[in-house]
Each structure stands twice: as C-alpha cells, then as structure tokens.
XYZ file of C-alpha atoms in Angstrom:
549
model
C 114.077 82.796 145.470
C 113.450 84.980 142.258
C 109.931 85.506 143.610
C 110.935 86.509 146.923
C 113.019 89.225 145.369
C 109.980 90.567 143.549
C 107.778 90.241 146.448
C 110.252 92.023 148.637
C 110.581 95.054 146.523
C 106.963 95.989 147.150
C 106.214 99.372 149.175
C 103.646 102.090 148.774
C 104.397 105.329 147.746
C 103.305 108.154 150.605
C 102.568 111.801 150.195
C 105.409 113.820 151.276
C 104.264 116.795 153.706
C 107.888 118.117 154.632
C 110.883 119.139 152.873
C 112.345 116.879 149.856
C 115.132 117.101 147.468
C 113.871 119.261 144.565
C 116.857 117.775 142.297
C 115.234 114.419 142.838
C 111.865 115.620 141.564
C 109.691 116.304 138.540
C 106.535 118.496 138.445
C 103.622 116.891 136.235
C 100.148 117.883 135.921
C 99.076 115.313 138.608
C 101.611 116.181 141.372
C 105.215 116.539 141.954
C 106.908 113.164 142.213
C 110.111 112.321 143.955
C 112.264 109.638 142.893
C 115.377 107.598 144.037
C 118.769 107.836 142.956
C 121.556 105.057 142.567
C 124.736 106.872 141.493
C 124.032 108.760 138.419
C 120.779 107.175 137.615
C 117.247 108.485 138.977
C 114.421 106.365 138.961
C 110.790 107.306 139.409
C 108.512 104.158 140.248
C 104.529 104.033 140.677
C 103.337 107.306 138.966
C 99.572 107.125 138.162
C 98.633 107.970 134.727
C 95.187 107.535 134.871
C 92.428 107.409 137.411
C 92.336 104.018 139.291
C 89.957 101.656 136.946
C 87.805 100.782 140.109
C 84.381 101.280 141.320
C 82.241 102.877 138.686
C 85.330 102.891 136.497
C 85.731 99.114 136.524
C 85.774 97.750 132.901
C 85.503 101.146 131.641
C 87.948 102.995 129.309
C 90.780 104.825 131.542
C 90.048 108.362 132.461
C 92.928 111.139 132.655
C 94.145 111.432 136.044
C 93.063 114.544 137.962
C 95.474 117.456 138.142
C 96.983 118.284 141.418
C 99.881 119.929 143.316
C 100.873 117.243 145.866
C 104.030 115.832 146.535
C 104.449 112.064 146.463
C 107.135 109.647 146.676
C 107.780 107.786 143.547
C 110.004 104.880 145.067
C 108.051 101.644 144.525
C 106.354 100.138 141.829
C 102.402 100.154 141.146
C 100.566 96.944 141.812
C 100.782 94.472 138.947
C 97.412 93.919 137.077
C 95.173 90.923 138.165
C 96.563 87.644 136.967
C 97.303 84.005 137.956
C 100.921 83.330 139.563
C 103.043 81.704 137.156
C 106.765 81.030 137.158
C 107.892 82.540 134.235
C 106.006 85.678 135.100
C 107.953 87.482 137.574
C 105.604 90.261 138.175
C 102.923 87.832 138.856
C 104.362 87.418 142.463
C 104.092 91.186 143.128
C 100.929 92.351 144.912
C 98.066 92.385 142.439
C 95.111 94.956 141.996
C 92.775 96.394 139.676
C 94.287 99.621 140.431
C 97.370 98.854 138.377
C 97.715 102.034 135.894
C 101.187 103.012 136.866
C 104.343 103.810 134.957
C 108.220 103.803 136.041
C 110.767 106.149 134.545
C 114.687 106.106 134.434
C 116.953 108.911 133.452
C 120.813 109.159 133.712
C 121.552 112.581 135.492
C 125.151 112.521 134.155
C 123.882 113.365 130.493
C 123.050 116.827 129.523
C 121.223 116.420 126.409
C 118.364 118.783 126.643
C 115.443 117.103 124.820
C 116.176 113.264 125.436
C 114.574 110.629 123.268
C 112.080 108.830 125.207
C 111.213 104.962 124.976
C 108.096 103.517 126.189
C 107.950 99.691 126.849
C 104.639 97.668 127.081
C 105.293 94.102 128.603
C 104.486 90.740 127.074
C 102.419 88.117 128.740
C 99.803 86.752 126.345
C 97.525 89.948 127.433
C 97.035 88.030 130.687
C 100.132 88.208 132.652
C 103.364 90.571 133.351
C 104.019 93.866 134.943
C 106.549 96.573 135.503
C 107.691 94.979 138.691
C 109.459 92.129 136.619
C 113.366 92.902 137.300
C 113.931 91.796 133.562
C 112.435 95.152 132.642
C 114.353 97.322 135.020
C 115.879 100.269 133.372
C 118.867 101.087 135.370
C 121.432 99.225 133.015
C 119.633 100.471 129.837
C 120.071 104.145 130.875
C 123.607 103.766 132.286
C 124.604 102.381 128.802
C 122.370 104.728 126.699
C 122.374 107.971 128.993
C 120.702 110.220 126.745
C 117.665 108.067 126.726
C 114.729 108.301 128.971
C 112.961 104.955 129.603
C 109.300 104.348 130.829
C 107.812 101.224 131.496
C 103.912 101.102 131.438
C 101.573 98.772 133.513
C 97.978 97.989 131.941
C 94.903 95.980 132.454
C 95.312 92.254 131.490
C 93.167 89.226 131.397
C 89.598 89.526 132.959
C 89.875 93.026 133.875
C 91.727 94.083 130.491
C 90.255 91.987 127.520
C 86.953 90.587 127.887
C 83.684 91.194 125.961
C 80.841 91.823 128.103
C 78.183 92.302 125.364
C 76.485 88.967 125.881
C 75.589 89.901 129.558
C 72.539 91.741 130.692
C 73.712 95.387 130.638
C 77.001 94.621 128.998
C 76.046 97.225 126.244
C 77.297 99.852 128.906
C 80.900 98.410 128.493
C 81.794 98.639 124.886
C 85.340 99.267 125.338
C 86.015 96.149 127.600
C 87.509 93.853 124.972
C 90.381 96.133 124.445
C 90.787 98.008 127.484
C 94.541 97.162 127.814
C 95.371 98.786 124.647
C 93.163 101.959 125.673
C 95.489 102.056 128.966
C 98.303 102.096 126.785
C 97.187 104.994 124.975
C 96.130 106.995 127.972
C 99.890 106.202 129.389
C 101.216 107.915 126.163
C 98.857 111.046 126.694
C 100.353 111.352 130.258
C 103.884 110.897 128.792
C 102.947 113.572 125.989
C 101.984 116.102 128.550
C 104.637 115.398 131.272
C 107.799 114.027 130.039
C 109.344 117.673 129.429
C 109.391 117.655 133.256
C 111.929 114.865 133.145
C 113.869 116.124 130.540
C 112.451 113.983 127.689
C 111.464 115.212 124.290
C 107.667 114.758 123.685
C 108.105 115.000 119.741
C 110.652 111.822 120.101
C 108.774 109.105 121.588
C 109.279 105.538 120.389
C 107.184 102.836 121.940
C 108.224 99.087 121.975
C 107.219 95.765 123.428
C 107.890 92.170 123.430
C 104.999 89.231 122.557
C 101.754 90.950 123.640
C 103.767 94.095 123.879
C 105.069 93.809 120.412
C 101.389 93.190 119.276
C 100.261 96.193 121.250
C 102.671 98.428 119.453
C 101.892 97.136 116.163
C 98.212 98.098 116.746
C 98.723 101.461 118.234
C 100.103 102.965 114.783
C 96.540 102.478 112.948
C 94.364 103.631 115.859
C 93.051 107.246 115.188
C 93.132 107.886 119.347
C 96.947 107.232 119.287
C 97.746 109.290 116.530
C 100.574 111.977 117.217
C 101.309 110.213 120.532
C 104.572 108.537 119.261
C 106.896 108.815 116.516
C 108.194 105.296 116.148
C 107.714 101.608 117.184
C 109.562 98.561 117.795
C 107.736 95.211 118.049
C 109.569 92.223 119.145
C 107.787 88.807 118.398
C 104.467 90.454 118.142
C 102.325 91.704 115.396
C 98.653 92.464 114.436
C 98.169 88.669 113.997
C 98.056 88.437 117.831
C 94.447 89.386 117.830
C 91.156 87.385 118.183
C 87.721 87.670 116.475
C 84.529 88.425 118.177
C 83.772 84.992 118.082
C 86.929 83.438 119.442
C 86.464 86.181 122.468
C 83.362 84.667 123.281
C 84.307 81.445 124.849
C 86.015 83.481 127.655
C 82.805 85.444 128.275
C 80.934 82.034 128.500
C 83.411 80.764 131.042
C 83.032 83.953 132.767
C 79.158 83.514 133.265
C 79.681 79.854 134.484
C 82.363 80.976 136.855
C 80.605 84.237 138.242
C 77.170 82.292 138.198
C 75.785 85.298 136.852
C 74.947 87.045 133.438
C 74.071 90.460 134.879
C 76.689 93.044 134.837
C 75.010 94.777 138.138
C 76.390 91.445 139.633
C 79.938 91.503 138.373
C 80.095 95.232 139.389
C 79.156 94.418 142.929
C 81.795 91.668 143.298
C 84.596 92.382 145.668
C 88.308 92.475 144.038
C 88.970 89.155 145.810
C 86.083 87.274 144.187
C 87.129 88.583 140.628
C 90.851 87.420 141.399
C 89.528 83.874 142.272
C 87.613 83.953 138.998
C 90.500 85.160 136.996
C 92.434 82.314 138.468
C 90.227 80.023 136.905
C 90.125 81.682 133.529
C 93.370 83.000 132.817
C 94.801 80.429 130.654
C 91.818 81.234 128.339
C 92.419 85.100 128.398
C 91.689 86.851 125.125
C 93.915 88.953 122.964
C 92.576 92.296 121.590
C 89.442 91.720 119.603
C 89.002 92.591 116.174
C 85.747 94.489 116.828
C 85.333 96.677 113.953
C 85.141 99.631 116.401
C 88.758 99.853 117.568
C 90.593 97.199 115.681
C 89.394 96.305 112.111
C 88.402 92.865 111.173
C 91.525 92.305 109.061
C 94.002 94.296 111.039
C 96.734 94.024 108.040
C 94.465 96.790 106.258
C 95.424 99.990 107.893
C 98.884 99.223 107.130
C 97.797 98.388 103.302
C 95.976 101.924 103.246
C 99.066 104.055 104.336
C 97.253 104.742 107.838
C 100.399 103.984 109.701
C 102.950 105.619 107.203
C 103.998 108.319 109.511
C 105.258 105.848 112.197
C 108.893 104.457 111.687
C 108.601 100.670 112.516
C 111.132 98.314 113.336
C 109.909 94.483 113.778
C 111.347 91.207 113.931
C 110.825 87.881 115.484
C 113.264 84.794 116.959
C 114.298 81.603 115.109
C 112.374 79.257 117.378
C 109.665 81.115 118.850
C 107.400 78.217 119.590
C 110.282 76.528 121.542
C 109.417 78.619 124.616
C 106.234 76.629 124.998
C 108.308 73.631 125.756
C 108.995 75.037 129.258
C 105.474 76.572 129.635
C 103.732 73.438 129.361
C 105.896 71.214 131.387
C 108.424 69.777 129.216
C 108.987 67.773 126.046
C 106.550 65.175 126.487
C 103.460 67.610 127.104
C 104.736 69.771 124.150
C 104.872 66.276 122.238
C 101.122 65.381 122.892
C 100.083 68.963 122.819
C 101.096 70.539 119.547
C 99.309 68.268 117.163
C 95.765 68.753 118.568
C 96.200 72.622 117.726
C 97.770 71.499 114.276
C 95.148 69.092 113.348
C 92.302 71.708 114.222
C 93.784 74.413 112.252
C 94.356 72.048 109.363
C 90.440 71.345 109.237
C 89.776 75.096 108.686
C 92.165 75.467 105.565
C 91.290 74.631 101.805
C 92.733 71.645 99.953
C 95.027 74.067 98.348
C 96.197 75.562 101.603
C 96.690 72.119 103.324
C 98.755 71.026 100.198
C 101.130 74.292 100.982
C 101.268 73.163 104.574
C 102.042 69.589 103.544
C 104.841 70.699 101.308
C 106.340 73.057 104.127
C 106.014 69.915 106.539
C 107.905 67.633 103.954
C 110.643 70.106 103.777
C 111.335 70.194 107.371
C 113.619 67.949 109.185
C 113.088 66.144 112.569
C 110.385 64.960 114.805
C 106.878 65.991 113.864
C 106.340 68.233 116.819
C 109.533 70.172 115.720
C 108.154 70.558 112.045
C 104.745 71.578 113.597
C 106.587 74.122 115.792
C 108.486 75.584 112.804
C 104.996 75.961 110.972
C 103.691 78.023 114.152
C 106.903 79.831 114.177
C 105.796 81.197 110.514
C 101.988 81.457 110.810
C 101.769 83.072 114.301
C 105.270 85.256 114.329
C 107.318 85.596 111.234
C 105.058 85.802 108.370
C 102.818 88.402 110.147
C 105.769 90.619 110.709
C 106.740 90.429 107.225
C 103.286 91.128 106.050
C 103.263 94.041 108.269
C 106.723 95.527 107.300
C 105.977 94.851 103.680
C 102.679 96.837 103.670
C 103.977 99.646 105.798
C 106.992 100.028 103.427
C 105.010 99.798 100.317
C 102.368 102.409 101.335
C 104.714 105.169 102.410
C 106.077 104.117 105.860
C 109.891 103.457 106.741
C 110.183 99.905 108.102
C 113.033 97.635 109.241
C 113.046 93.844 109.912
C 115.324 91.788 112.005
C 115.581 87.810 112.656
C 117.106 86.714 115.991
C 119.054 83.486 116.027
C 120.960 83.782 119.149
C 119.761 80.757 121.338
C 119.130 80.238 124.967
C 121.368 78.106 127.174
C 118.181 75.934 128.263
C 117.882 72.755 126.890
C 115.855 72.631 123.797
C 114.988 76.483 123.673
C 117.312 77.410 121.124
C 116.190 81.033 119.899
C 113.094 80.967 121.496
C 110.212 83.702 122.283
C 111.598 86.417 124.920
C 115.188 85.308 124.747
C 116.202 88.655 123.474
C 114.645 90.621 126.495
C 118.000 90.158 128.611
C 119.866 91.531 125.828
C 117.813 94.535 125.080
C 117.413 95.894 128.720
C 121.223 94.976 129.516
C 119.742 93.097 132.489
C 122.316 90.368 131.414
C 122.045 88.466 134.690
C 118.225 87.908 134.256
C 118.604 84.543 133.095
C 114.973 83.061 133.142
C 114.902 82.956 129.256
C 118.686 82.754 128.215
C 119.722 80.344 130.631
C 123.023 82.038 131.359
C 124.412 85.659 131.735
C 123.876 87.317 128.334
C 126.939 88.251 126.490
C 127.910 91.684 126.819
C 129.128 92.481 123.359
C 125.962 91.218 121.975
C 123.741 93.203 124.475
C 125.753 96.359 123.967
C 125.316 96.067 119.989
C 121.580 94.975 120.227
C 120.909 98.081 122.698
C 122.607 100.383 120.387
C 120.508 99.517 117.533
C 117.342 99.956 119.499
C 118.211 103.107 120.718
C 119.680 104.445 117.562
C 116.527 103.774 116.104
C 114.785 105.650 118.788
C 117.046 108.813 118.239
C 116.927 108.856 114.431
C 114.799 106.522 112.905
C 117.656 104.498 111.660
C 118.992 101.213 113.596
C 122.462 101.120 111.921
C 125.509 101.177 113.965
C 129.011 101.882 113.358
C 130.483 99.375 110.828
C 126.996 97.708 110.104
C 124.515 99.553 107.860
C 120.824 98.469 108.552
C 118.883 98.766 105.510
C 115.207 99.440 105.160
C 112.874 96.514 104.593
C 110.933 96.684 101.142
C 109.303 94.071 99.136
C 111.733 93.622 96.538
C 114.953 93.264 98.333
C 113.681 92.313 101.574
C 116.681 93.237 103.437
C 116.860 91.639 107.015
C 119.367 92.082 109.976
C 120.199 88.733 111.309
C 120.897 89.108 114.941
C 123.428 86.563 115.426
C 127.078 86.608 117.110
C 128.220 88.317 114.383
C 125.043 90.518 112.959
C 124.728 90.752 109.407
C 122.129 91.804 106.672
C 120.592 89.204 104.427
C 118.089 89.624 101.579
C 114.878 87.690 101.911
C 116.046 85.041 104.497
C 113.747 81.841 104.354
C 112.268 83.275 101.532
C 110.933 79.714 100.068
C 108.963 79.294 103.505
C 107.558 82.783 102.859
C 106.441 82.082 99.424
C 104.793 79.041 100.479
C 102.747 79.911 103.419
C 102.176 83.519 103.045
C 98.676 83.140 101.376
C 97.589 81.214 104.579
C 97.887 84.623 106.447
C 94.242 85.577 105.606
C 93.166 82.661 107.875
C 94.279 84.284 110.696
C 95.793 81.419 112.585
C 96.727 82.279 116.089
C 96.957 80.871 119.316
C 93.298 80.647 120.286
C 92.540 77.148 121.569
C 89.128 77.587 123.640
C 87.398 75.548 121.026
C 89.628 72.884 119.903
C 88.061 69.604 118.899
C 89.917 66.568 120.303
C 88.112 64.262 117.987
C 91.319 64.543 115.571
C 93.264 61.614 114.052
C 96.152 62.368 116.477
C 93.828 61.810 119.485
C 92.240 58.918 117.777
C 95.450 57.261 117.269
C 96.642 57.942 120.733
C 93.679 56.209 122.203
C 93.668 52.920 119.876
C 97.284 52.766 121.030
C 96.561 52.404 124.421
C 97.904 55.888 125.664
C 94.574 57.303 126.251
C 95.654 58.823 129.624
C 98.689 60.662 127.728
C 96.109 61.982 125.141
C 94.006 63.292 128.036
C 96.851 64.759 129.688
C 97.789 66.517 126.590
C 94.193 68.525 126.841
C 95.235 69.998 130.072
C 98.789 70.513 129.025
C 97.936 72.254 125.642
C 95.486 74.669 127.448
C 98.918 76.540 128.299
C 100.136 76.680 124.695
C 99.463 80.256 124.255
C 100.694 81.369 127.604
C 102.728 84.655 126.894
C-alpha cells in the first residue's frame, strides 16, 4: 500500500560517535551531517533548522537552532507536522510530532559546478496537511535530470500548531505570532540555508523558493515580508497566491472551535496539554484549519498592496494556475454527487456578499459557461481563488519594477472528471512520473523534462525560456502567458474575457473559508422542498472538506 511505503520509510537519525565518510558529509553551524548516497545522488534528510517548537516554545516564533560540532546521521525525514491522516496527503501517514522543523536536501555529486543554484520547496496541503516525507517531493529524479541544482524541501507547522489565533484566550496576548507560525518557520529555514548552504556546494546568492497550493501561497507572501528580505532571489508559485489568506474574523471560528474542544479558554491549560491530546483536538478541527492571517502585523489586510507598492520588485516571480483547479475536490469530498450538492452552498453564500453590480458580472460569467451548474460554479472558483489572483499579483509586480512570468497548465489527469486539476503538475515538476496520485497515470517523460527545464532555467537565470521556446515576461499590456500543454506555446491574454468580467471582484477576497456558511440558501431550501433533505444535509458534511488542500 502507498501509505505503508511512507510509514516504512521512517527512522530516527542517530549521533555518530565513530568514523564516518567525510565525502558524504557537510559541516554546518549546528553540526556535521552525514547523508546517504545512491549512485551519484547524495541525500541529506532530517536536518534541524530551528529549535524544536515544544515545551515553552509551543506556539512561539521559531528560534535559531543552537550551534554545535556533533556528528549526526541525516538518513531519515523529520516527522510530519501534526495533521489528520488523509488519503491524498501521503506525508500524513508518516509519524507526526510538534517537533517537525527539519529539511531535506539532494545534490548530484557528478556535477562539478562550484556554486550551485538552490531551489527550496514548500509543500501544499491547505496549511493543515503535508510534509517532506511525501514521495511526490523526493528530490532524486529532480537532481538527476538537473545535476547543477541543489533541491531542498522544508517542513513547517500546520493546522492547530501553525495557524491559530490565540488572542481570544486568557493569556493569548503572549502568543502574537501564532496565526502565522508556519510562514515564520519557512523564513527560519531560509535563514539556515543562507548560513549553511555553501557547505553543500550551494550558492546563497541564488536561492529560488517554490511551492504548490499552500506552498504557492507561501512563496507569494514571502517576497513582501521584511523578515524574509534578502533570503532568496526568485519565487515560483504554483496554484497559490496571496489570496489564500484569511481575515482575522475568518480565523476566529477556528479559535471558537478550539475552545469548545479543549474545554478551556486559558493558554495555561493548552500549554499543559500533552502532544497526544493536541493531536486528538486537531483531528476534530483539522478540516476547519486557517490560512495565514491578514493580521496587519506580518501580512497586510489587503495583501496585493505590497506588490502594488513595489515592495516585491527585487524578487523575480513565476506564477501560474491549472485550467480546472476545482476538479481536484471532486475526489477530496468523495465523488461527483457530494460535489454536486456542496459547491452551490458555497456559491450562494458568496453571492450574498456581493453588490448588485458584482452579481450581474457573475451572472454574465455563468451564462457564458457551458455544462451543468456545478461545473460552471467550479470554473467561477477557478477564476476567483486561483487564476485571477495570480494575474493580479503578476500584473502589480511587473507594473511596479519587478519581473514576472505567467503560465497556464492544461495537461489533464487521467482520473475521470479531474482534467487539469489542482496539483496535477507536481509529478511532472519533480520528475517523479510514477507518483500517480494526481495524474492517474505515469507522467509523460518529454513533458516532465520540458517543465523541469523551465523551472530550473528560471532558478538559474531568472528566465524560464528553453531551447526553441522563448518565454516572454508578463506585463499589463500584452499579458504573455506560457500555455503548458502537450505542445507548450505562448499566448497573449488567454481567457481575457473572463479576466475583464471578474477582475473587479478580487477586492472581495473570495477564498475557501466556509466556517460560517449559511445553509438557509435557495439551493438547500429547494432541495428540502424537493424531498432530498438527506442529500442536502449530507452535503453539509461533505462540503466541510471543500477547501482541503
């Protein structure tokens, strides 16, 4: 079984007291780490980049790991962050712990490049799932195909431990960073990389961050944060943007549920709880997990503003989305029938928040779409949650001094109804073509090689062009976009009509928050009146998973 493969890879890195192979080691500020070789590929797993966020450091900003001279194995992944086991998140079946701030690194020893470009990946998972143990993110094939690149994957706190607003609890004022700890963990990892990557042959002046879904949202936020300034040079955001954030009010529901499940509103009680108890609470809350909070402290209330002010201009950005992002959730919530009875609830709630003029825009959009209403709604959310925020981000970045590149992924999954869904590109990007969890079949090697070359060319030089195919930068006038199909090609302003029609709605910050959905909406009332109350009721439970990943 897939999950057993992940579980069976678990091990604990030990202190080395005797001899070791210096050729397989790297001397870092916090010790000497000894990796494992597989042919030309040398892998280091489970290197700590921060102090364990346990005990008094629970729900605190990460602290730099202590310096040391010990020698340690780097054979096994660090534990996954606390999360609910979930079939599409393979790392969730790996052992979990609060102590999860570790990174992995792959390099190709056959390459003699003195200062290798460094690519740092932050996984997705709706900010509530995921981890570096997921075999989809294994770096062996990546650095085999691209031998001059060093690949790093980073673990960070998720869910209850990484994104929770504790300000409503007695004593919560002592934990001001709790709503965005996962982002701060990522920054701490980048600090460690700056300090230590040269020991592995990497160039600290040529670091590219990249990520998908929540990881794409993360690398969209990082360029605007003063704490992250100078820690990386480029960013690749796959199916994620600054729109994947919550307001303080949207984050409050999670805290209310935490208080109910924990049966306390005092931080002293939460701090005294065992890790096992917190795992049990998270099990009940994980599907309600927060996204990073627009707290006005770390992240501004309207997160496009730093892009519009040129704050991000020194970072080269590549960003893109997939043609049918929302079709991913057909599988996540149990099939097309739950999807059919779930998406209208979210849609009708969002429509209530719009002005009459905005509702007219949506009506025009829906009228122009073909197919069943659920698919037309899905295409609406493709635009509002993914494609248009990515365009707004790239447009503002390019307009205010930065360099941006845009892509649009159209290569479909072989899984029925998924099409070019969320996450389908990952197997291609990493060259892990036999990881078919999202693709449904072994990914095409030619396409994978092409995409990988684009990603790594961008990391090397800031230009993702490949031989025979020039990738033009994105700007507000031409809107040049790379269409990633079986035959990649450039296209100016694809789906421009959709963009023009719906772009004004971005100010509404429509996102996957569903905690306060009202079920007294026309769809549910009609379902009940039609004698399908059970289905409508079941849709409530099913839809709770709609923002999964």
